[in-house]
């Protein structure tokens, strides 16, 4: 049987960071990823942070991937961070850039397919030097120990069994490794969020003009109030290079008590007039064929119009992009940028006048995705290991989701380095004995020392102060209703320290239901917006794709073998899945919930009460953006 | 012991959506149609790649075609990480049927890898643009190699120089898998259902290493390319091109559409009465 030093299960950003770090320490490491290529199964919002805590050390992306800033596998550096309180068409925007910059080196918007592919390339180069690498399209099915012979055996759906001296489980929130090995129970709804996202196409320079940005610079908007349709959580709108990421993240519990289709939840955000104005674009619509013409002529016109629209869209996207402009001139296709503009306008005119093509204000959606997110405050594994398996990132239930602070990617990267360091030390000491727990304890201790762990356990008074100070500047305290007293308390240094100490003594966990309440996420923002907000008028209507259209736009490698089995088709939970599954894979037939699974995007929403596995290697959803 | 492998491939029209253009008489408009490495040639390249990963084989790819056929060689290189590319291109090869193509390919194969003998030659199942699946077997016959058609997997005992292959045999509506053994050298026409069985982690790792290598090599594929005209190849002019072709494409006819003179009745729902009506009609027809 083949044996490797370290096997990493799961090629999300956490697993890939582990591969890079282990390999750069000269340790042979092999990463197994279920997707046909790395990045096709990952989803984020997402802003990736590099942090700089006042006490303690975290391991940042730019430290592990040295040329991260120069090679730019990211989208834009976020320089403005705005919280929007929303009530119908009224919005109060509060500048929270200070809280975004709190103990940060930088934060940049990312699309995970692009980011993880870059991570993979960087890691692979180093891994191959030590006889390691990345194996795509492999689903790890089982891990077992032959303790007598001191063997750890990994079984997959695709390959002969093999052995590892140590394993890093970076298989995400729906970690099968955790379940197979009994390292932790499945996460339950109170411990999770559901995130839903769409990627919206928009030309680069139009983004810059609309969001008032310099080239390369980006803005993040987050939303609270009535856009949540009564759920605890919020929305986001992040600028990428030539697209926007718009989405919502809600407490799973809150969705369970008031089930609503994820599709509709994200639509509520898109339909808000304030958001509509940001995502809008000029869209060409194919004209209806003139039925009096012959079928052949209709077809000919259809092809001609289609070709022209494609050409116009391509020219326009390139014209409004910095690189695109350069490309035009480098390729010598046009003599000047003005020529490009004239060509674009000429096609526009031809489409309009010759072919009756309509140009409308609308938006263009590129991808719809959903995924569960672990709430690190509630579900972080206290012992993130079992025997010689170390859990990192979402698999270990680690993520910092505290008000506007949304961080999971960076936490996973920090875990990855800690796990790699522990393995290096244990290998050097030649102590990977599964009975001794030496490796696990080493890692556990290191994770406990991570400033992120502290942030998941305790309220950070300085962080809260940053938010309250900035919010206080814009909102007169008499407008904050119930939170007026709290604001006053926090603005006073002494009282703030005392009160936070008390809260931390009572325990973060005990306070969470008070802090993360409808009052905080819904009612107060609505009140503030209603009283202080500015009205936005948006007069166009969005043609939001039907769910079936969203699903058919996704790429799948279908597997006739189902990866999900319903345990109890009559449970209350499963009945809620009929609404909560983002791709409507469940339906009610009589008393029983049945699974169709054709559109399953492996979000894991149904996993708490199903026998849930990832599909076999290369099968299932393949995101292009993530 | 090293293993020498040749793959013979073909540049073909890209029959995927929107890439094909026809002349008014229904024949293919080659000037307007995009060309790519043929689908079956791609599978043959992948089959050769298996031997590279598993046995460290050295791969050489050959094609007969116009100068632009080097595009297919580049694409095949990407799939097989080949070390040498051959293009057999000469005006006198025009009008070649399968037999005279086989003559060119046989001669080309004998020039591969500095004239060292090949252990395996791979070809695709057939070409997609009207070929009959004859070039492979005819090349094998000309080379004097054992011919194995419809191969779906193979393993080699390098020491004994013996290949064990599985062949998918179809007859009527049935198919069966036949296991055969043959001493090297052999000629393999690969089955369209072939999939490289990389079943160990190490094989997967080396496959991805070789794929990366292939990417790098393909950027500079012209340096691996050897172009031969009829003279350089040293073929007998009577055996290639039109003179060497006992068959010729005489005429291309469109496949006529079935005339539809049937009338249909739509049954809207699954009313039991309707169903029994349908059944009655079926019975009537059969009777
Ligand atoms: C809508 C949304 C918004 C978010 N916003 C942000 C944000 O702004 N900032 C931020 O930092 N974080 C954000 N997050 C969280 C962040 O995206 C996650 O914390 C992070 O992506 C998790 O990375 P990971 O590597 O731990 O897991 P994943 O990315 O889930 O990777 C797990 C990998 O393991 C593979 N896998 C699973 N099981 C197996 C198996 N058995 N065999 C082989 N492979 C397997 C999967 O295919 C997958 O590629 C957001 C998340 C969502 C959904
Ligand atoms: S069936 Fe698939 S898409 Fe639907 S909830 Fe379950 S995992 Fe998500």
PDB file of N, CA, C and O in Angstrom, chain A residues 380-445:
ATOM      1  N   UNK A 380     -17.334  26.014  17.124  1.00  0.00           N
ATOM      2  CA  UNK A 380     -15.893  25.750  17.018  1.00  0.00           C
ATOM      3  C   UNK A 380     -15.539  24.469  17.788  1.00  0.00           C
ATOM      4  O   UNK A 380     -15.953  24.303  18.939  1.00  0.00           O
ATOM      5  N   UNK A 381     -14.807  23.554  17.161  1.00  0.00           N
ATOM      6  CA  UNK A 381     -14.422  22.317  17.859  1.00  0.00           C
ATOM      7  C   UNK A 381     -13.470  22.661  18.993  1.00  0.00           C
ATOM      8  O   UNK A 381     -12.440  23.294  18.756  1.00  0.00           O
ATOM      9  N   UNK A 382     -13.810  22.248  20.162  1.00  0.00           N
ATOM     10  CA  UNK A 382     -12.929  22.581  21.293  1.00  0.00           C
ATOM     11  C   UNK A 382     -11.635  21.780  21.186  1.00  0.00           C
ATOM     12  O   UNK A 382     -10.568  22.247  21.541  1.00  0.00           O
ATOM     13  N   UNK A 383     -11.758  20.540  20.746  1.00  0.00           N
ATOM     14  CA  UNK A 383     -10.555  19.730  20.458  1.00  0.00           C
ATOM     15  C   UNK A 383     -10.578  19.459  18.944  1.00  0.00           C
ATOM     16  O   UNK A 383     -11.281  18.546  18.503  1.00  0.00           O
ATOM     17  N   UNK A 384      -9.856  20.254  18.185  1.00  0.00           N
ATOM     18  CA  UNK A 384      -9.991  20.117  16.727  1.00  0.00           C
ATOM     19  C   UNK A 384      -9.167  18.961  16.149  1.00  0.00           C
ATOM     20  O   UNK A 384      -8.464  19.122  15.164  1.00  0.00           O
ATOM     21  N   UNK A 385      -9.206  17.806  16.789  1.00  0.00           N
ATOM     22  CA  UNK A 385      -8.446  16.664  16.272  1.00  0.00           C
ATOM     23  C   UNK A 385      -9.043  15.358  16.749  1.00  0.00           C
ATOM     24  O   UNK A 385      -9.821  15.335  17.710  1.00  0.00           O
ATOM     25  N   UNK A 386      -8.709  14.306  16.058  1.00  0.00           N
ATOM     26  CA  UNK A 386      -8.939  12.961  16.567  1.00  0.00           C
ATOM     27  C   UNK A 386      -7.755  12.131  16.090  1.00  0.00           C
ATOM     28  O   UNK A 386      -7.364  12.186  14.914  1.00  0.00           O
ATOM     29  N   UNK A 387      -7.141  11.432  17.008  1.00  0.00           N
ATOM     30  CA  UNK A 387      -5.932  10.636  16.698  1.00  0.00           C
ATOM     31  C   UNK A 387      -4.936  11.488  15.893  1.00  0.00           C
ATOM     32  O   UNK A 387      -4.529  12.533  16.377  1.00  0.00           O
ATOM     33  N   UNK A 388      -4.619  11.058  14.661  1.00  0.00           N
ATOM     34  CA  UNK A 388      -3.641  11.845  13.882  1.00  0.00           C
ATOM     35  C   UNK A 388      -4.304  12.699  12.811  1.00  0.00           C
ATOM     36  O   UNK A 388      -3.692  13.038  11.817  1.00  0.00           O
ATOM     37  N   UNK A 389      -5.585  13.025  13.009  1.00  0.00           N
ATOM     38  CA  UNK A 389      -6.284  13.908  12.058  1.00  0.00           C
ATOM     39  C   UNK A 389      -6.507  15.271  12.708  1.00  0.00           C
ATOM     40  O   UNK A 389      -7.084  15.363  13.792  1.00  0.00           O
ATOM     41  N   UNK A 390      -6.076  16.318  12.011  1.00  0.00           N
ATOM     42  CA  UNK A 390      -6.261  17.677  12.524  1.00  0.00           C
ATOM     43  C   UNK A 390      -7.310  18.375  11.659  1.00  0.00           C
ATOM     44  O   UNK A 390      -7.231  18.330  10.429  1.00  0.00           O
ATOM     45  N   UNK A 391      -8.272  19.025  12.276  1.00  0.00           N
ATOM     46  CA  UNK A 391      -9.338  19.712  11.541  1.00  0.00           C
ATOM     47  C   UNK A 391      -9.030  21.192  11.442  1.00  0.00           C
ATOM     48  O   UNK A 391      -8.658  21.824  12.433  1.00  0.00           O
ATOM     49  N   UNK A 392      -9.207  21.732  10.239  1.00  0.00           N
ATOM     50  CA  UNK A 392      -8.916  23.157  10.044  1.00  0.00           C
ATOM     51  C   UNK A 392     -10.070  23.842   9.290  1.00  0.00           C
ATOM     52  O   UNK A 392     -10.848  23.190   8.607  1.00  0.00           O
ATOM     53  N   UNK A 393     -10.147  25.145   9.433  1.00  0.00           N
ATOM     54  CA  UNK A 393     -11.132  25.943   8.679  1.00  0.00           C
ATOM     55  C   UNK A 393     -12.560  25.565   9.018  1.00  0.00           C
ATOM     56  O   UNK A 393     -12.890  25.235  10.159  1.00  0.00           O
ATOM     57  N   UNK A 394     -13.415  25.605   7.991  1.00  0.00           N
ATOM     58  CA  UNK A 394     -14.835  25.321   8.204  1.00  0.00           C
ATOM     59  C   UNK A 394     -15.061  23.921   8.767  1.00  0.00           C
ATOM     60  O   UNK A 394     -16.017  23.681   9.499  1.00  0.00           O
ATOM     61  N   UNK A 395     -14.183  22.976   8.426  1.00  0.00           N
ATOM     62  CA  UNK A 395     -14.344  21.603   8.938  1.00  0.00           C
ATOM     63  C   UNK A 395     -14.264  21.591  10.456  1.00  0.00           C
ATOM     64  O   UNK A 395     -14.912  20.777  11.118  1.00  0.00           O
ATOM     65  N   UNK A 396     -13.474  22.514  11.015  1.00  0.00           N
ATOM     66  CA  UNK A 396     -13.341  22.598  12.475  1.00  0.00           C
ATOM     67  C   UNK A 396     -14.373  23.552  13.054  1.00  0.00           C
ATOM     68  O   UNK A 396     -14.349  23.859  14.246  1.00  0.00           O
ATOM     69  N   UNK A 397     -15.279  24.031  12.213  1.00  0.00           N
ATOM     70  CA  UNK A 397     -16.335  24.937  12.677  1.00  0.00           C
ATOM     71  C   UNK A 397     -15.809  26.298  13.070  1.00  0.00           C
ATOM     72  O   UNK A 397     -16.321  26.937  13.987  1.00  0.00           O
ATOM     73  N   UNK A 398     -14.783  26.737  12.370  1.00  0.00           N
ATOM     74  CA  UNK A 398     -14.186  28.007  12.779  1.00  0.00           C
ATOM     75  C   UNK A 398     -14.502  29.108  11.765  1.00  0.00           C
ATOM     76  O   UNK A 398     -14.300  28.973  10.583  1.00  0.00           O
ATOM     77  N   UNK A 399     -15.034  30.180  12.264  1.00  0.00           N
ATOM     78  CA  UNK A 399     -15.349  31.322  11.418  1.00  0.00           C
ATOM     79  C   UNK A 399     -15.767  32.446  12.358  1.00  0.00           C
ATOM     80  O   UNK A 399     -16.374  32.203  13.392  1.00  0.00           O
ATOM     81  N   UNK A 400     -15.368  33.648  11.983  1.00  0.00           N
ATOM     82  CA  UNK A 400     -15.682  34.791  12.842  1.00  0.00           C
ATOM     83  C   UNK A 400     -16.811  35.575  12.198  1.00  0.00           C
ATOM     84  O   UNK A 400     -16.598  36.280  11.217  1.00  0.00           O
ATOM     85  N   UNK A 401     -18.013  35.366  12.680  1.00  0.00           N
ATOM     86  CA  UNK A 401     -19.141  36.103  12.106  1.00  0.00           C
ATOM     87  C   UNK A 401     -19.782  36.893  13.236  1.00  0.00           C
ATOM     88  O   UNK A 401     -20.648  36.403  13.931  1.00  0.00           O
ATOM     89  N   UNK A 402     -19.268  38.085  13.406  1.00  0.00           N
ATOM     90  CA  UNK A 402     -19.696  38.900  14.544  1.00  0.00           C
ATOM     91  C   UNK A 402     -20.134  40.245  13.997  1.00  0.00           C
ATOM     92  O   UNK A 402     -19.301  41.061  13.599  1.00  0.00           O
ATOM     93  N   UNK A 403     -21.443  40.460  13.920  1.00  0.00           N
ATOM     94  CA  UNK A 403     -21.954  41.704  13.350  1.00  0.00           C
ATOM     95  C   UNK A 403     -21.378  41.876  11.967  1.00  0.00           C
ATOM     96  O   UNK A 403     -21.441  40.976  11.138  1.00  0.00           O
ATOM     97  N   UNK A 404     -20.753  43.020  11.693  1.00  0.00           N
ATOM     98  CA  UNK A 404     -20.202  43.224  10.345  1.00  0.00           C
ATOM     99  C   UNK A 404     -18.885  42.499  10.114  1.00  0.00           C
ATOM    100  O   UNK A 404     -18.332  42.575   9.030  1.00  0.00           O
ATOM    101  N   UNK A 405     -18.372  41.813  11.119  1.00  0.00           N
ATOM    102  CA  UNK A 405     -17.087  41.121  10.943  1.00  0.00           C
ATOM    103  C   UNK A 405     -17.338  39.727  10.371  1.00  0.00           C
ATOM    104  O   UNK A 405     -17.873  38.844  11.045  1.00  0.00           O
ATOM    105  N   UNK A 406     -16.990  39.546   9.112  1.00  0.00           N
ATOM    106  CA  UNK A 406     -17.269  38.279   8.425  1.00  0.00           C
ATOM    107  C   UNK A 406     -15.953  37.695   7.969  1.00  0.00           C
ATOM    108  O   UNK A 406     -15.375  38.138   6.978  1.00  0.00           O
ATOM    109  N   UNK A 407     -15.436  36.720   8.682  1.00  0.00           N
ATOM    110  CA  UNK A 407     -14.115  36.184   8.358  1.00  0.00           C
ATOM    111  C   UNK A 407     -14.087  34.677   8.548  1.00  0.00           C
ATOM    112  O   UNK A 407     -14.370  34.181   9.630  1.00  0.00           O
ATOM    113  N   UNK A 408     -13.785  33.967   7.485  1.00  0.00           N
ATOM    114  CA  UNK A 408     -13.650  32.516   7.563  1.00  0.00           C
ATOM    115  C   UNK A 408     -12.415  32.087   6.783  1.00  0.00           C
ATOM    116  O   UNK A 408     -11.677  31.213   7.202  1.00  0.00           O
ATOM    117  N   UNK A 409     -12.200  32.765   5.669  1.00  0.00           N
ATOM    118  CA  UNK A 409     -11.072  32.407   4.799  1.00  0.00           C
ATOM    119  C   UNK A 409      -9.746  32.571   5.543  1.00  0.00           C
ATOM    120  O   UNK A 409      -8.913  31.666   5.565  1.00  0.00           O
ATOM    121  N   UNK A 410      -9.584  33.741   6.160  1.00  0.00           N
ATOM    122  CA  UNK A 410      -8.320  34.008   6.860  1.00  0.00           C
ATOM    123  C   UNK A 410      -8.136  33.098   8.070  1.00  0.00           C
ATOM    124  O   UNK A 410      -7.023  32.676   8.378  1.00  0.00           O
ATOM    125  N   UNK A 411      -9.255  32.751   8.720  1.00  0.00           N
ATOM    126  CA  UNK A 411      -9.162  31.884   9.905  1.00  0.00           C
ATOM    127  C   UNK A 411      -8.683  30.498   9.471  1.00  0.00           C
ATOM    128  O   UNK A 411      -7.815  29.889  10.114  1.00  0.00           O
ATOM    129  N   UNK A 412      -9.227  30.016   8.344  1.00  0.00           N
ATOM    130  CA  UNK A 412      -8.819  28.700   7.825  1.00  0.00           C
ATOM    131  C   UNK A 412      -7.339  28.676   7.474  1.00  0.00           C
ATOM    132  O   UNK A 412      -6.653  27.678   7.699  1.00  0.00           O
ATOM    133  N   UNK A 413      -6.839  29.781   6.938  1.00  0.00           N
ATOM    134  CA  UNK A 413      -5.423  29.853   6.563  1.00  0.00           C
ATOM    135  C   UNK A 413      -4.545  29.821   7.817  1.00  0.00           C
ATOM    136  O   UNK A 413      -3.515  29.137   7.877  1.00  0.00           O
ATOM    137  N   UNK A 414      -4.990  30.530   8.844  1.00  0.00           N
ATOM    138  CA  UNK A 414      -4.253  30.535  10.126  1.00  0.00           C
ATOM    139  C   UNK A 414      -4.225  29.111  10.709  1.00  0.00           C
ATOM    140  O   UNK A 414      -3.171  28.623  11.127  1.00  0.00           O
ATOM    141  N   UNK A 415      -5.374  28.443  10.687  1.00  0.00           N
ATOM    142  CA  UNK A 415      -5.426  27.055  11.185  1.00  0.00           C
ATOM    143  C   UNK A 415      -4.468  26.170  10.408  1.00  0.00           C
ATOM    144  O   UNK A 415      -3.800  25.305  10.969  1.00  0.00           O
ATOM    145  N   UNK A 416      -4.448  26.380   9.080  1.00  0.00           N
ATOM    146  CA  UNK A 416      -3.641  25.524   8.209  1.00  0.00           C
ATOM    147  C   UNK A 416      -2.168  25.590   8.612  1.00  0.00           C
ATOM    148  O   UNK A 416      -1.485  24.564   8.674  1.00  0.00           O
ATOM    149  N   UNK A 417      -1.695  26.786   8.926  1.00  0.00           N
ATOM    150  CA  UNK A 417      -0.288  26.932   9.300  1.00  0.00           C
ATOM    151  C   UNK A 417      -0.038  26.275  10.651  1.00  0.00           C
ATOM    152  O   UNK A 417       0.970  25.579  10.851  1.00  0.00           O
ATOM    153  N   UNK A 418      -0.991  26.469  11.562  1.00  0.00           N
ATOM    154  CA  UNK A 418      -0.820  25.864  12.900  1.00  0.00           C
ATOM    155  C   UNK A 418      -0.787  24.336  12.791  1.00  0.00           C
ATOM    156  O   UNK A 418       0.039  23.675  13.437  1.00  0.00           O
ATOM    157  N   UNK A 419      -1.673  23.781  11.979  1.00  0.00           N
ATOM    158  CA  UNK A 419      -1.700  22.320  11.815  1.00  0.00           C
ATOM    159  C   UNK A 419      -0.391  21.843  11.181  1.00  0.00           C
ATOM    160  O   UNK A 419       0.197  20.854  11.624  1.00  0.00           O
ATOM    161  N   UNK A 420       0.080  22.585  10.174  1.00  0.00           N
ATOM    162  CA  UNK A 420       1.323  22.186   9.496  1.00  0.00           C
ATOM    163  C   UNK A 420       2.512  22.246  10.454  1.00  0.00           C
ATOM    164  O   UNK A 420       3.358  21.346  10.467  1.00  0.00           O
ATOM    165  N   UNK A 421       2.555  23.307  11.248  1.00  0.00           N
ATOM    166  CA  UNK A 421       3.662  23.434  12.199  1.00  0.00           C
ATOM    167  C   UNK A 421       3.649  22.290  13.208  1.00  0.00           C
ATOM    168  O   UNK A 421       4.699  21.744  13.564  1.00  0.00           O
ATOM    169  N   UNK A 422       2.445  21.940  13.666  1.00  0.00           N
ATOM    170  CA  UNK A 422       2.340  20.853  14.651  1.00  0.00           C
ATOM    171  C   UNK A 422       2.833  19.550  14.022  1.00  0.00           C
ATOM    172  O   UNK A 422       3.575  18.785  14.650  1.00  0.00           O
ATOM    173  N   UNK A 423       2.448  19.315  12.766  1.00  0.00           N
ATOM    174  CA  UNK A 423       2.872  18.078  12.094  1.00  0.00           C
ATOM    175  C   UNK A 423       4.392  18.057  11.939  1.00  0.00           C
ATOM    176  O   UNK A 423       5.048  17.047  12.176  1.00  0.00           O
ATOM    177  N   UNK A 424       4.928  19.189  11.564  1.00  0.00           N
ATOM    178  CA  UNK A 424       6.395  19.266  11.384  1.00  0.00           C
ATOM    179  C   UNK A 424       7.090  18.890  12.698  1.00  0.00           C
ATOM    180  O   UNK A 424       8.013  18.078  12.712  1.00  0.00           O
ATOM    181  N   UNK A 425       6.601  19.467  13.787  1.00  0.00           N
ATOM    182  CA  UNK A 425       7.225  19.209  15.081  1.00  0.00           C
ATOM    183  C   UNK A 425       7.077  17.730  15.471  1.00  0.00           C
ATOM    184  O   UNK A 425       8.038  17.111  15.935  1.00  0.00           O
ATOM    185  N   UNK A 426       5.887  17.190  15.258  1.00  0.00           N
ATOM    186  CA  UNK A 426       5.653  15.790  15.628  1.00  0.00           C
ATOM    187  C   UNK A 426       6.511  14.853  14.767  1.00  0.00           C
ATOM    188  O   UNK A 426       7.026  13.851  15.268  1.00  0.00           O
ATOM    189  N   UNK A 427       6.678  15.203  13.490  1.00  0.00           N
ATOM    190  CA  UNK A 427       7.520  14.364  12.614  1.00  0.00           C
ATOM    191  C   UNK A 427       8.971  14.409  13.086  1.00  0.00           C
ATOM    192  O   UNK A 427       9.662  13.388  13.119  1.00  0.00           O
ATOM    193  N   UNK A 428       9.407  15.605  13.456  1.00  0.00           N
ATOM    194  CA  UNK A 428      10.783  15.739  13.933  1.00  0.00           C
ATOM    195  C   UNK A 428      11.020  14.929  15.200  1.00  0.00           C
ATOM    196  O   UNK A 428      12.061  14.334  15.407  1.00  0.00           O
ATOM    197  N   UNK A 429       9.994  14.931  16.054  1.00  0.00           N
ATOM    198  CA  UNK A 429      10.107  14.170  17.317  1.00  0.00           C
ATOM    199  C   UNK A 429       9.786  12.697  17.079  1.00  0.00           C
ATOM    200  O   UNK A 429       9.769  11.905  18.023  1.00  0.00           O
ATOM    201  N   UNK A 430       9.434  12.379  15.836  1.00  0.00           N
ATOM    202  CA  UNK A 430       9.030  11.014  15.484  1.00  0.00           C
ATOM    203  C   UNK A 430       7.910  10.523  16.402  1.00  0.00           C
ATOM    204  O   UNK A 430       7.928   9.406  16.895  1.00  0.00           O
ATOM    205  N   UNK A 431       6.993  11.441  16.690  1.00  0.00           N
ATOM    206  CA  UNK A 431       5.906  11.067  17.594  1.00  0.00           C
ATOM    207  C   UNK A 431       4.554  11.319  16.922  1.00  0.00           C
ATOM    208  O   UNK A 431       3.886  12.322  17.181  1.00  0.00           O
ATOM    209  N   UNK A 432       4.186  10.376  16.072  1.00  0.00           N
ATOM    210  CA  UNK A 432       2.860  10.478  15.445  1.00  0.00           C
ATOM    211  C   UNK A 432       1.994   9.319  15.923  1.00  0.00           C
ATOM    212  O   UNK A 432       1.008   8.947  15.285  1.00  0.00           O
ATOM    213  N   UNK A 433       2.409   8.784  17.049  1.00  0.00           N
ATOM    214  CA  UNK A 433       1.693   7.652  17.614  1.00  0.00           C
ATOM    215  C   UNK A 433       0.245   8.054  17.917  1.00  0.00           C
ATOM    216  O   UNK A 433      -0.008   8.988  18.684  1.00  0.00           O
ATOM    217  N   UNK A 434      -0.705   7.372  17.273  1.00  0.00           N
ATOM    218  CA  UNK A 434      -2.095   7.808  17.403  1.00  0.00           C
ATOM    219  C   UNK A 434      -2.613   7.684  18.831  1.00  0.00           C
ATOM    220  O   UNK A 434      -3.571   8.358  19.221  1.00  0.00           O
ATOM    221  N   UNK A 435      -1.991   6.816  19.622  1.00  0.00           N
ATOM    222  CA  UNK A 435      -2.480   6.635  20.997  1.00  0.00           C
ATOM    223  C   UNK A 435      -2.023   7.774  21.908  1.00  0.00           C
ATOM    224  O   UNK A 435      -2.651   8.073  22.914  1.00  0.00           O
ATOM    225  N   UNK A 436      -0.936   8.454  21.519  1.00  0.00           N
ATOM    226  CA  UNK A 436      -0.363   9.430  22.462  1.00  0.00           C
ATOM    227  C   UNK A 436      -1.049  10.800  22.416  1.00  0.00           C
ATOM    228  O   UNK A 436      -0.953  11.572  23.355  1.00  0.00           O
ATOM    229  N   UNK A 437      -1.749  11.111  21.346  1.00  0.00           N
ATOM    230  CA  UNK A 437      -2.372  12.427  21.175  1.00  0.00           C
ATOM    231  C   UNK A 437      -1.368  13.576  21.180  1.00  0.00           C
ATOM    232  O   UNK A 437      -1.736  14.732  21.359  1.00  0.00           O
ATOM    233  N   UNK A 438      -0.100  13.258  21.006  1.00  0.00           N
ATOM    234  CA  UNK A 438       0.923  14.304  21.044  1.00  0.00           C
ATOM    235  C   UNK A 438       0.648  15.351  19.967  1.00  0.00           C
ATOM    236  O   UNK A 438       0.593  16.549  20.238  1.00  0.00           O
ATOM    237  N   UNK A 439       0.422  14.861  18.741  1.00  0.00           N
ATOM    238  CA  UNK A 439       0.188  15.775  17.616  1.00  0.00           C
ATOM    239  C   UNK A 439      -1.067  16.619  17.849  1.00  0.00           C
ATOM    240  O   UNK A 439      -1.051  17.842  17.718  1.00  0.00           O
ATOM    241  N   UNK A 440      -2.152  15.953  18.200  1.00  0.00           N
ATOM    242  CA  UNK A 440      -3.422  16.641  18.390  1.00  0.00           C
ATOM    243  C   UNK A 440      -3.336  17.726  19.448  1.00  0.00           C
ATOM    244  O   UNK A 440      -3.802  18.851  19.257  1.00  0.00           O
ATOM    245  N   UNK A 441      -2.711  17.390  20.552  1.00  0.00           N
ATOM    246  CA  UNK A 441      -2.611  18.364  21.649  1.00  0.00           C
ATOM    247  C   UNK A 441      -1.746  19.554  21.261  1.00  0.00           C
ATOM    248  O   UNK A 441      -2.031  20.694  21.619  1.00  0.00           O
ATOM    249  N   UNK A 442      -0.696  19.248  20.509  1.00  0.00           N
ATOM    250  CA  UNK A 442       0.204  20.313  20.047  1.00  0.00           C
ATOM    251  C   UNK A 442      -0.590  21.316  19.202  1.00  0.00           C
ATOM    252  O   UNK A 442      -0.492  22.534  19.379  1.00  0.00           O
ATOM    253  N   UNK A 443      -1.378  20.761  18.299  1.00  0.00           N
ATOM    254  CA  UNK A 443      -2.181  21.607  17.399  1.00  0.00           C
ATOM    255  C   UNK A 443      -3.258  22.353  18.192  1.00  0.00           C
ATOM    256  O   UNK A 443      -3.445  23.567  18.053  1.00  0.00           O
ATOM    257  N   UNK A 444      -3.940  21.606  19.034  1.00  0.00           N
ATOM    258  CA  UNK A 444      -5.023  22.177  19.828  1.00  0.00           C
ATOM    259  C   UNK A 444      -4.536  23.385  20.624  1.00  0.00           C
ATOM    260  O   UNK A 444      -5.177  24.435  20.670  1.00  0.00           O
ATOM    261  N   UNK A 445      -3.377  23.213  21.200  1.00  0.00           N
ATOM    262  CA  UNK A 445      -2.787  24.290  22.005  1.00  0.00           C
ATOM    263  C   UNK A 445      -2.493  25.509  21.134  1.00  0.00           C
ATOM    264  O   UNK A 445      -2.777  26.637  21.518  1.00  0.00           O
TER     265      UNK A 445
END
